[in-house]
Short mmCIF file of C-alpha atoms in Angstrom, two decimals:
data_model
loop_
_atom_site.label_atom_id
_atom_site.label_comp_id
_atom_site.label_asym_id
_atom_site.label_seq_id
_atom_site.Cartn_x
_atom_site.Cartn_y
_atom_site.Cartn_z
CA UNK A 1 -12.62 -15.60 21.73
CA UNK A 2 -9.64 -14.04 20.51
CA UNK A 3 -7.07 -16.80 21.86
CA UNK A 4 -9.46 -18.43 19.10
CA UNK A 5 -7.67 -16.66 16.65
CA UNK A 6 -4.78 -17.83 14.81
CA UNK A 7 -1.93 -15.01 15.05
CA UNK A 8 -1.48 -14.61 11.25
CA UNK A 9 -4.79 -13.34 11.77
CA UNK A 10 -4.46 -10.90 15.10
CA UNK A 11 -1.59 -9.09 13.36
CA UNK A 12 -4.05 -8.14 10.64
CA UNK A 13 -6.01 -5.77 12.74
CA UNK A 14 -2.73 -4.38 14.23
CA UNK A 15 -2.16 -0.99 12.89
CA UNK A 16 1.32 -1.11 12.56
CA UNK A 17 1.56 -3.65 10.53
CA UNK A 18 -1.25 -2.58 7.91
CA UNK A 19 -1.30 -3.67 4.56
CA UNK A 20 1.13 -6.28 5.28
CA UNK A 21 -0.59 -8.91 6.95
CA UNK A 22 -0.60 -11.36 4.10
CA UNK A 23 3.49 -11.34 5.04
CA UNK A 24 2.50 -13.05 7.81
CA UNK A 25 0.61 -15.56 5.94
CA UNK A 26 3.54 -16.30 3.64
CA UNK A 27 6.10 -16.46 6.70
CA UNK A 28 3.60 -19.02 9.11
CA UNK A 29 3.66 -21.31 5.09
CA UNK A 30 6.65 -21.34 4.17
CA UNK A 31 8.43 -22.98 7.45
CA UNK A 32 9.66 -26.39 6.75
CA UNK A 33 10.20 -28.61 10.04
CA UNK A 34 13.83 -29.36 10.63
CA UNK A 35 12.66 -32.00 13.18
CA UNK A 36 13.01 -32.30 16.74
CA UNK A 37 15.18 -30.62 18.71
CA UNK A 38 18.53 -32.28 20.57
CA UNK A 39 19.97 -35.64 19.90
CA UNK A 40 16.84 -36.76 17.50
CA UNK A 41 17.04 -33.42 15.63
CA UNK A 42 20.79 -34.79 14.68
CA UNK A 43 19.79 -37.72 13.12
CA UNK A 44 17.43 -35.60 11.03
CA UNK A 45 20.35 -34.10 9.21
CA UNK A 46 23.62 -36.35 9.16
CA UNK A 47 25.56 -33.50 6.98
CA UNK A 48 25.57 -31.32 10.14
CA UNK A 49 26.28 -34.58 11.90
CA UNK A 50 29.22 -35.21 9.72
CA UNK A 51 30.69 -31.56 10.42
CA UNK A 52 30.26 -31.27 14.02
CA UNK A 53 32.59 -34.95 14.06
CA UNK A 54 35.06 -33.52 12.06
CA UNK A 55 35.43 -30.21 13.93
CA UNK A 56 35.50 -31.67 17.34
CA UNK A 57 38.35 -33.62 16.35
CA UNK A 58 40.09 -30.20 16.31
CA UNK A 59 39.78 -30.56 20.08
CA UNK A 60 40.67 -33.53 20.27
CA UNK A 61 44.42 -32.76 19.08
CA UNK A 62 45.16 -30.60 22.09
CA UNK A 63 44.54 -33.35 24.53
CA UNK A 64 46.46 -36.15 22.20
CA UNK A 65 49.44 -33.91 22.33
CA UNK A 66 49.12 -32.91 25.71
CA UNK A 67 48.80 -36.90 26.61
CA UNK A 68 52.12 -37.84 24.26
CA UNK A 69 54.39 -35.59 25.08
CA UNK A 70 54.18 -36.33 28.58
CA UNK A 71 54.74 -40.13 28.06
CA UNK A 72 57.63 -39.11 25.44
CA UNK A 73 59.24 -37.03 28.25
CA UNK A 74 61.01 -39.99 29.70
CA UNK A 75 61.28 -42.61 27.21
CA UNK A 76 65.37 -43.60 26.94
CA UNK A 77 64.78 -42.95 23.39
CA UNK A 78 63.97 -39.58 23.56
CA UNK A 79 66.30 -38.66 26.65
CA UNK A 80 69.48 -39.83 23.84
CA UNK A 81 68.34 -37.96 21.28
CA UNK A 82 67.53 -34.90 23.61
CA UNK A 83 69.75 -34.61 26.42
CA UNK A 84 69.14 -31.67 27.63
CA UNK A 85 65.72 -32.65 28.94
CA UNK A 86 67.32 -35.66 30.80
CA UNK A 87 67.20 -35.15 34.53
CA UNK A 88 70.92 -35.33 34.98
CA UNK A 89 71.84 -32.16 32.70
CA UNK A 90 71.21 -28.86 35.03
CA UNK A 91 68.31 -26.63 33.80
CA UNK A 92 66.56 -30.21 32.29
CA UNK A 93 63.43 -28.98 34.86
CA UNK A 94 63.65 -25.59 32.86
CA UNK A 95 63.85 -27.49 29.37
CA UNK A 96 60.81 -29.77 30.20
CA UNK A 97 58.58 -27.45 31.21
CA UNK A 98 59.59 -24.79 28.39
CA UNK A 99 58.94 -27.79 25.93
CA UNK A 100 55.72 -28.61 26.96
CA UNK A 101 54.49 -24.94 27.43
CA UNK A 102 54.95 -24.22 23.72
CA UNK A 103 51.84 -25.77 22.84
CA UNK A 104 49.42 -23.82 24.93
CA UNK A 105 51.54 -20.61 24.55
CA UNK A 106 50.90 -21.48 20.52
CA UNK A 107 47.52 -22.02 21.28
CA UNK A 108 47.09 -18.69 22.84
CA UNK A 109 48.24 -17.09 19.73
CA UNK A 110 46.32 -19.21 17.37
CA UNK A 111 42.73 -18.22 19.61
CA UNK A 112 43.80 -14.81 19.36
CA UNK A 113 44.75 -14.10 15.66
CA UNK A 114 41.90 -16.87 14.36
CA UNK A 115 38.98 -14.13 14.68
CA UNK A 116 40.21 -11.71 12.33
CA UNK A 117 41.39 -15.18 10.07
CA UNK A 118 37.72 -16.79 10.41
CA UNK A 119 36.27 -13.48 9.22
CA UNK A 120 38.57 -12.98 6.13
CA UNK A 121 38.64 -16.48 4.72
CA UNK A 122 35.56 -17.92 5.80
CA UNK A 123 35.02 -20.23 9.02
CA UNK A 124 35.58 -23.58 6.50
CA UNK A 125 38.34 -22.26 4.87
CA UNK A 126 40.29 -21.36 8.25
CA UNK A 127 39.29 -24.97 9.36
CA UNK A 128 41.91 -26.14 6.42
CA UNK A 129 44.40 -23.49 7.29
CA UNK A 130 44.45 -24.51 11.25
CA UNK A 131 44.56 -28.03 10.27
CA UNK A 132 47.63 -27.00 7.59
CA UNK A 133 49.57 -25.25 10.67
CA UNK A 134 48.97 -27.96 12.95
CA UNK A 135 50.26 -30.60 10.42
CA UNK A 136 53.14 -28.78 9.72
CA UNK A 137 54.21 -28.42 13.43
CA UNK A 138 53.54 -32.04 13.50
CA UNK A 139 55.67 -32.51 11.21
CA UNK A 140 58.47 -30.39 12.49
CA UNK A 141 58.33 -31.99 15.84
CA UNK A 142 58.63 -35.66 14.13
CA UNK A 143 61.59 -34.36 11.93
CA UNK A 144 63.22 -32.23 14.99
CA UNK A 145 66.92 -33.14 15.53
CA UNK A 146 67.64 -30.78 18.10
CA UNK A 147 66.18 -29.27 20.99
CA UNK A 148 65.45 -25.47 20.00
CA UNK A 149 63.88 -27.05 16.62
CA UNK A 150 61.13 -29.16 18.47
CA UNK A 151 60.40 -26.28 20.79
CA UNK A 152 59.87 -24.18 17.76
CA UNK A 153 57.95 -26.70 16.33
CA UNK A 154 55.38 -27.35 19.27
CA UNK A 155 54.95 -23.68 19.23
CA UNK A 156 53.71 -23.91 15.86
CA UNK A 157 51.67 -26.89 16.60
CA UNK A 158 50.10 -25.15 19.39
CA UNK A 159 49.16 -22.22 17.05
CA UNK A 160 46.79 -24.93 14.68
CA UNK A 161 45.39 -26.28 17.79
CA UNK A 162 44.56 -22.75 19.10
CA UNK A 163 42.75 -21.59 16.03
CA UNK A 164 40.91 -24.71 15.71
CA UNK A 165 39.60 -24.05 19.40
CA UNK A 166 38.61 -20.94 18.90
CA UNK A 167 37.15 -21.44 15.30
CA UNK A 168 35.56 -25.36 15.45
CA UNK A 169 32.50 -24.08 18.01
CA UNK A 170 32.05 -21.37 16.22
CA UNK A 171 31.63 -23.28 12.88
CA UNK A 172 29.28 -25.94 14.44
CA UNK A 173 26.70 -22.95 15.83
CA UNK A 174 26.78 -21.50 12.29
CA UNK A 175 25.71 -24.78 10.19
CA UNK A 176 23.37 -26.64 12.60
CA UNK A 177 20.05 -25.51 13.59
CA UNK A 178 19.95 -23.29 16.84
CA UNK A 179 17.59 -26.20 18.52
CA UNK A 180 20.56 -28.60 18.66
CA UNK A 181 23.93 -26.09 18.06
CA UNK A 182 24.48 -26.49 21.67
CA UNK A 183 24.27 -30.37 21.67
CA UNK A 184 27.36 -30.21 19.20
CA UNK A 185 29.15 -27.30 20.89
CA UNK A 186 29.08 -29.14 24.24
CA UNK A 187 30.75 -32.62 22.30
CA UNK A 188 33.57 -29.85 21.59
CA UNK A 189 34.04 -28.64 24.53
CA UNK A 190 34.08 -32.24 25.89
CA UNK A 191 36.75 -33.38 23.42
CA UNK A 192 38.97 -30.58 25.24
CA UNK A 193 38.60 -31.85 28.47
CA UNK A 194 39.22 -35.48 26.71
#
């Protein structure tokens, strides 16, 4: 008989909780359904939808750069306007592997210092920040004429790419519902791998 009993009711005769069991009638109201969870409970909300896409394209940079440099590497092109990464010069192993270590020692800075960052400015705003450092390293690395400039600038490439890591999950978990947070967190974390 008193699984019978709808809990609204059952906290009623609780002691604790006396004269305040017509909170619990207000609470068990005023729920609105958000849908179902996982890949239907998406569609429910496209805005959250929206975000998630546009954050995990934050890890999506880290394998694109990963992925160009290495076909850059040993383009004619690039070996003429760079020599000291062409195989002939001594230390070119040293120069090649320095170069394409910049953007995960970057991106160990960037995860470290986005924390305090994501906290000050909001998790949004340090979205626009990361994606402001990253384009400028970008930038630098297009517009590099010598060797110590485009190391430079894939260190500071690798800092955007580091904060948006560390800040994009974090982001999704915040603005989607906890029944389907991890559905977007894991498309993050899969762009990474990507």
């Amino acid at each position: 008989m008193a699984d019978d009993v709808p809990a609204t009711k059952k906290l009623s005769h609780d002691p604790a909780v006396e004269g305040f069991s017509h909170h619990a009638d207000d609470i068990a109201s005023d729920r609105e359904p958000y849908g179902p969870p996982g890949l239907r409970g998406l569609a429910a909300n496209p805005f959250v939808v929206l975000c998630a896409a546009c954050s995990t394209l934050g890890g999506l940079l880290f394998g694109y750069d990963q992925g160009v440099v290495s076909v850059i590497l040993v383009m004619n092109q690039f070996l003429t306007a760079f020599p000291r990464i062409d195989e002939g010069n001594p230390g070119s192993g040293f120069a090649k592997g320095l170069l394409t270590a910049m953007i995960e020692l970057g991106a160990l800075i960037g995860a470290f210092n986005q924390g305090w960052i994501a906290d000050k400015i909001s998790r949004r705003y340090s979205i626009l920040v990361a994606v402001a450092i990253f384009t400028l390293g970008s930038v630098l690395q297009t517009a590099a004429y010598g060797y110590p400039m485009l190391t430079v600038a894939r260190l500071i490439g690798g800092v955007g790419i580091g904060m948006l890591s560390m800040v994009a999950p974090l982001y999704i978990s915040e603005i989607s519902m906890s029944s389907y947070s991890h559905t977007c967190d894991i498309n993050t974390y899969s762009s990474l791998l990507y």
